[in-house]
Amino acid sequence: FLSAAVSGVYRGQICAGIGQGGLAVGRYDRAMEVMSSQDAVGRAGVLLKRGTVQLTLADYDGARASFDQCLALVPKAGALRNACREGLADLEAKSDNFVESQNYYQQVQTAAPDSITQVRVNAKRADVYLQQHDIFNAANSLDQALTLVTRNRQLSQEESTD
């Protein structure tokens, strides 16, 4: 079962990467079917990927269900929990629920110790402020993001993707 689950997740990632979101969601669903119900963290990771794809497909109800289930499965702290919250923040921003979006982003920033997450979330918060025509707070969020970026530092491939 493990290899079938892993295969489903990889196939889902491939489909998502080539713009085949519907196929990706199906692959993630298949992976969930064969995963052990005891593997809460693994299931949460698949739900996070599924929710992210659903968000790109504008399936907001599906994305909300995936992110909520992800949160329910993960420990009360950690990177995966922050990623689930960030997914919910992105969802709320796309749904024009700006206050709720900012609340989730704030939770991620409070819990996230790494500067890459801080920079990314500050940039996303700036975008939400711009959607609200709040130029002052948008500029402030971007300034905060820029102060966290280390000058003249070579980023790894993973960091530059974030």
PDB file of C-alpha atoms in Angstrom:
ATOM      1  CA  PHE A   1       0.000   0.000   0.000  1.00  0.00           C
ATOM      2  CA  LEU A   2       2.829   2.382   0.812  1.00  0.00           C
ATOM      3  CA  SER A   3       4.258   2.286  -2.705  1.00  0.00           C
ATOM      4  CA  ALA A   4       0.787   2.859  -4.172  1.00  0.00           C
ATOM      5  CA  ALA A   5       0.295   5.872  -1.912  1.00  0.00           C
ATOM      6  CA  VAL A   6       3.727   7.300  -2.721  1.00  0.00           C
ATOM      7  CA  SER A   7       3.130   6.697  -6.411  1.00  0.00           C
ATOM      8  CA  GLY A   8      -0.220   8.496  -6.214  1.00  0.00           C
ATOM      9  CA  VAL A   9       1.352  11.485  -4.502  1.00  0.00           C
ATOM     10  CA  TYR A  10       4.177  11.722  -7.056  1.00  0.00           C
ATOM     11  CA  ARG A  11       1.743  11.390  -9.932  1.00  0.00           C
ATOM     12  CA  GLY A  12      -0.400  14.090  -8.367  1.00  0.00           C
ATOM     13  CA  GLN A  13       2.600  16.392  -8.133  1.00  0.00           C
ATOM     14  CA  ILE A  14       3.483  15.737 -11.758  1.00  0.00           C
ATOM     15  CA  CYS A  15      -0.073  16.430 -12.906  1.00  0.00           C
ATOM     16  CA  ALA A  16      -0.195  19.625 -10.840  1.00  0.00           C
ATOM     17  CA  GLY A  17       3.160  20.700 -12.243  1.00  0.00           C
ATOM     18  CA  ILE A  18       1.974  20.421 -15.840  1.00  0.00           C
ATOM     19  CA  GLY A  19      -1.298  22.219 -15.226  1.00  0.00           C
ATOM     20  CA  GLN A  20      -3.538  19.170 -14.972  1.00  0.00           C
ATOM     21  CA  GLY A  21      -5.175  20.095 -11.676  1.00  0.00           C
ATOM     22  CA  GLY A  22      -8.195  17.846 -12.042  1.00  0.00           C
ATOM     23  CA  LEU A  23      -5.974  14.823 -12.596  1.00  0.00           C
ATOM     24  CA  ALA A  24      -3.767  15.873  -9.689  1.00  0.00           C
ATOM     25  CA  VAL A  25      -6.744  15.976  -7.303  1.00  0.00           C
ATOM     26  CA  GLY A  26      -7.759  12.506  -8.488  1.00  0.00           C
ATOM     27  CA  ARG A  27      -4.256  11.165  -7.848  1.00  0.00           C
ATOM     28  CA  TYR A  28      -4.220  12.686  -4.380  1.00  0.00           C
ATOM     29  CA  ASP A  29      -7.626  11.160  -3.667  1.00  0.00           C
ATOM     30  CA  ARG A  30      -6.327   7.770  -4.766  1.00  0.00           C
ATOM     31  CA  ALA A  31      -3.259   8.146  -2.547  1.00  0.00           C
ATOM     32  CA  MET A  32      -5.530   8.934   0.415  1.00  0.00           C
ATOM     33  CA  GLU A  33      -7.584   5.786  -0.265  1.00  0.00           C
ATOM     34  CA  VAL A  34      -4.560   3.523   0.089  1.00  0.00           C
ATOM     35  CA  MET A  35      -2.788   5.380   2.911  1.00  0.00           C
ATOM     36  CA  SER A  36      -3.022   4.108   6.433  1.00  0.00           C
ATOM     37  CA  SER A  37      -5.518   6.027   8.527  1.00  0.00           C
ATOM     38  CA  GLN A  38      -2.838   5.971  11.246  1.00  0.00           C
ATOM     39  CA  ASP A  39      -0.455   8.070   9.123  1.00  0.00           C
ATOM     40  CA  ALA A  40      -1.873  11.441  10.160  1.00  0.00           C
ATOM     41  CA  VAL A  41       1.125  13.496   9.069  1.00  0.00           C
ATOM     42  CA  GLY A  42       1.340  11.783   5.685  1.00  0.00           C
ATOM     43  CA  ARG A  43      -2.383  12.265   5.112  1.00  0.00           C
ATOM     44  CA  ALA A  44      -2.104  15.913   6.154  1.00  0.00           C
ATOM     45  CA  GLY A  45       0.674  16.444   3.611  1.00  0.00           C
ATOM     46  CA  VAL A  46      -1.484  14.999   0.836  1.00  0.00           C
ATOM     47  CA  LEU A  47      -4.437  17.125   1.946  1.00  0.00           C
ATOM     48  CA  LEU A  48      -2.228  20.219   1.831  1.00  0.00           C
ATOM     49  CA  LYS A  49      -1.168  19.415  -1.740  1.00  0.00           C
ATOM     50  CA  ARG A  50      -4.765  18.634  -2.682  1.00  0.00           C
ATOM     51  CA  GLY A  51      -6.045  21.890  -1.178  1.00  0.00           C
ATOM     52  CA  THR A  52      -3.386  23.896  -2.967  1.00  0.00           C
ATOM     53  CA  VAL A  53      -4.406  22.420  -6.319  1.00  0.00           C
ATOM     54  CA  GLN A  54      -8.088  22.923  -5.540  1.00  0.00           C
ATOM     55  CA  LEU A  55      -7.337  26.558  -4.794  1.00  0.00           C
ATOM     56  CA  THR A  56      -5.731  26.996  -8.222  1.00  0.00           C
ATOM     57  CA  LEU A  57      -8.836  25.394  -9.760  1.00  0.00           C
ATOM     58  CA  ALA A  58     -11.056  27.894  -7.875  1.00  0.00           C
ATOM     59  CA  ASP A  59     -12.691  24.974  -6.027  1.00  0.00           C
ATOM     60  CA  TYR A  60     -12.877  27.004  -2.845  1.00  0.00           C
ATOM     61  CA  ASP A  61     -15.206  24.669  -0.970  1.00  0.00           C
ATOM     62  CA  GLY A  62     -12.969  21.702  -1.738  1.00  0.00           C
ATOM     63  CA  ALA A  63      -9.840  23.651  -0.808  1.00  0.00           C
ATOM     64  CA  ARG A  64     -11.395  24.715   2.499  1.00  0.00           C
ATOM     65  CA  ALA A  65     -12.312  21.114   3.323  1.00  0.00           C
ATOM     66  CA  SER A  66      -8.785  19.924   2.471  1.00  0.00           C
ATOM     67  CA  PHE A  67      -7.040  22.638   4.502  1.00  0.00           C
ATOM     68  CA  ASP A  68      -9.407  22.150   7.463  1.00  0.00           C
ATOM     69  CA  GLN A  69      -8.789  18.380   7.427  1.00  0.00           C
ATOM     70  CA  CYS A  70      -5.056  19.057   7.177  1.00  0.00           C
ATOM     71  CA  LEU A  71      -5.211  21.223  10.305  1.00  0.00           C
ATOM     72  CA  ALA A  72      -7.212  18.600  12.147  1.00  0.00           C
ATOM     73  CA  LEU A  73      -4.542  15.946  11.512  1.00  0.00           C
ATOM     74  CA  VAL A  74      -1.325  17.796  12.308  1.00  0.00           C
ATOM     75  CA  PRO A  75       0.234  18.524  15.692  1.00  0.00           C
ATOM     76  CA  LYS A  76      -0.529  21.867  17.329  1.00  0.00           C
ATOM     77  CA  ALA A  77       2.795  23.316  16.145  1.00  0.00           C
ATOM     78  CA  GLY A  78       5.157  22.838  13.250  1.00  0.00           C
ATOM     79  CA  ALA A  79       5.826  23.619   9.620  1.00  0.00           C
ATOM     80  CA  LEU A  80       2.981  21.489   8.253  1.00  0.00           C
ATOM     81  CA  ARG A  81       0.461  23.233  10.511  1.00  0.00           C
ATOM     82  CA  ASN A  82       1.764  26.596   9.305  1.00  0.00           C
ATOM     83  CA  ALA A  83       1.463  25.470   5.694  1.00  0.00           C
ATOM     84  CA  CYS A  84      -2.179  24.443   6.269  1.00  0.00           C
ATOM     85  CA  ARG A  85      -2.883  27.839   7.858  1.00  0.00           C
ATOM     86  CA  GLU A  86      -1.168  29.609   4.991  1.00  0.00           C
ATOM     87  CA  GLY A  87      -3.355  27.675   2.578  1.00  0.00           C
ATOM     88  CA  LEU A  88      -6.427  28.883   4.457  1.00  0.00           C
ATOM     89  CA  ALA A  89      -5.078  32.444   4.387  1.00  0.00           C
ATOM     90  CA  ASP A  90      -4.600  32.223   0.619  1.00  0.00           C
ATOM     91  CA  LEU A  91      -8.127  30.841   0.273  1.00  0.00           C
ATOM     92  CA  GLU A  92      -9.618  33.654   2.339  1.00  0.00           C
ATOM     93  CA  ALA A  93      -7.707  36.227   0.275  1.00  0.00           C
ATOM     94  CA  LYS A  94      -9.074  34.757  -2.965  1.00  0.00           C
ATOM     95  CA  SER A  95     -12.558  34.786  -1.428  1.00  0.00           C
ATOM     96  CA  ASP A  96     -12.192  38.478  -0.489  1.00  0.00           C
ATOM     97  CA  ASN A  97     -12.357  37.643   3.232  1.00  0.00           C
ATOM     98  CA  PHE A  98      -9.470  39.977   3.938  1.00  0.00           C
ATOM     99  CA  VAL A  99      -9.727  40.176   7.734  1.00  0.00           C
ATOM    100  CA  GLU A 100      -9.791  36.388   8.059  1.00  0.00           C
ATOM    101  CA  SER A 101      -6.923  36.100   5.583  1.00  0.00           C
ATOM    102  CA  GLN A 102      -4.804  38.534   7.581  1.00  0.00           C
ATOM    103  CA  ASN A 103      -5.635  36.625  10.785  1.00  0.00           C
ATOM    104  CA  TYR A 104      -4.328  33.366   9.298  1.00  0.00           C
ATOM    105  CA  TYR A 105      -1.228  35.074   7.895  1.00  0.00           C
ATOM    106  CA  GLN A 106      -0.553  36.558  11.340  1.00  0.00           C
ATOM    107  CA  GLN A 107      -0.823  33.090  12.905  1.00  0.00           C
ATOM    108  CA  VAL A 108       1.724  31.771  10.399  1.00  0.00           C
ATOM    109  CA  GLN A 109       4.097  34.665  11.037  1.00  0.00           C
ATOM    110  CA  THR A 110       3.834  34.263  14.795  1.00  0.00           C
ATOM    111  CA  ALA A 111       4.584  30.537  14.617  1.00  0.00           C
ATOM    112  CA  ALA A 112       7.124  30.494  11.753  1.00  0.00           C
ATOM    113  CA  PRO A 113      10.736  30.827  12.838  1.00  0.00           C
ATOM    114  CA  ASP A 114      12.318  30.911   9.370  1.00  0.00           C
ATOM    115  CA  SER A 115      12.908  34.103   7.432  1.00  0.00           C
ATOM    116  CA  ILE A 116      11.835  32.645   4.071  1.00  0.00           C
ATOM    117  CA  THR A 117       8.326  32.014   5.412  1.00  0.00           C
ATOM    118  CA  GLN A 118       8.298  35.450   7.006  1.00  0.00           C
ATOM    119  CA  VAL A 119       9.265  37.115   3.714  1.00  0.00           C
ATOM    120  CA  ARG A 120       6.716  35.127   1.694  1.00  0.00           C
ATOM    121  CA  VAL A 121       3.880  35.816   4.131  1.00  0.00           C
ATOM    122  CA  ASN A 122       4.738  39.523   4.375  1.00  0.00           C
ATOM    123  CA  ALA A 123       4.569  39.723   0.584  1.00  0.00           C
ATOM    124  CA  LYS A 124       1.203  37.952   0.574  1.00  0.00           C
ATOM    125  CA  ARG A 125      -0.091  40.252   3.293  1.00  0.00           C
ATOM    126  CA  ALA A 126       0.999  43.230   1.181  1.00  0.00           C
ATOM    127  CA  ASP A 127      -1.031  41.849  -1.715  1.00  0.00           C
ATOM    128  CA  VAL A 128      -4.113  41.538   0.509  1.00  0.00           C
ATOM    129  CA  TYR A 129      -3.646  45.128   1.665  1.00  0.00           C
ATOM    130  CA  LEU A 130      -3.407  46.231  -1.967  1.00  0.00           C
ATOM    131  CA  GLN A 131      -6.685  44.456  -2.733  1.00  0.00           C
ATOM    132  CA  GLN A 132      -8.182  46.588   0.040  1.00  0.00           C
ATOM    133  CA  HIS A 133      -6.547  49.743  -1.400  1.00  0.00           C
ATOM    134  CA  ASP A 134      -4.527  50.138   1.821  1.00  0.00           C
ATOM    135  CA  ILE A 135      -1.274  51.427   0.356  1.00  0.00           C
ATOM    136  CA  PHE A 136       0.282  52.362   3.698  1.00  0.00           C
ATOM    137  CA  ASN A 137       0.026  48.840   5.192  1.00  0.00           C
ATOM    138  CA  ALA A 138       0.965  47.234   1.864  1.00  0.00           C
ATOM    139  CA  ALA A 139       4.174  49.270   1.754  1.00  0.00           C
ATOM    140  CA  ASN A 140       4.855  48.494   5.418  1.00  0.00           C
ATOM    141  CA  SER A 141       4.479  44.732   4.787  1.00  0.00           C
ATOM    142  CA  LEU A 142       6.816  44.908   1.797  1.00  0.00           C
ATOM    143  CA  ASP A 143       9.337  46.901   3.824  1.00  0.00           C
ATOM    144  CA  GLN A 144       9.222  44.232   6.541  1.00  0.00           C
ATOM    145  CA  ALA A 145       9.788  41.542   3.918  1.00  0.00           C
ATOM    146  CA  LEU A 146      12.773  43.394   2.493  1.00  0.00           C
ATOM    147  CA  THR A 147      14.411  43.836   5.896  1.00  0.00           C
ATOM    148  CA  LEU A 148      14.335  40.062   6.341  1.00  0.00           C
ATOM    149  CA  VAL A 149      16.078  39.336   3.057  1.00  0.00           C
ATOM    150  CA  THR A 150      19.775  38.955   3.694  1.00  0.00           C
ATOM    151  CA  ARG A 151      21.734  41.101   1.275  1.00  0.00           C
ATOM    152  CA  ASN A 152      24.180  39.465  -1.130  1.00  0.00           C
ATOM    153  CA  ARG A 153      23.336  35.948   0.019  1.00  0.00           C
ATOM    154  CA  GLN A 154      23.185  33.068  -2.426  1.00  0.00           C
ATOM    155  CA  LEU A 155      19.871  31.241  -1.981  1.00  0.00           C
ATOM    156  CA  SER A 156      19.491  27.508  -2.420  1.00  0.00           C
ATOM    157  CA  GLN A 157      17.137  26.290  -5.157  1.00  0.00           C
ATOM    158  CA  GLU A 158      14.456  25.480  -2.541  1.00  0.00           C
ATOM    159  CA  GLU A 159      14.717  28.897  -0.895  1.00  0.00           C
ATOM    160  CA  SER A 160      14.548  30.764  -4.185  1.00  0.00           C
ATOM    161  CA  THR A 161      11.425  28.815  -5.166  1.00  0.00           C
ATOM    162  CA  ASP A 162       9.730  29.874  -1.925  1.00  0.00           C
TER     163      ASP A 162
END
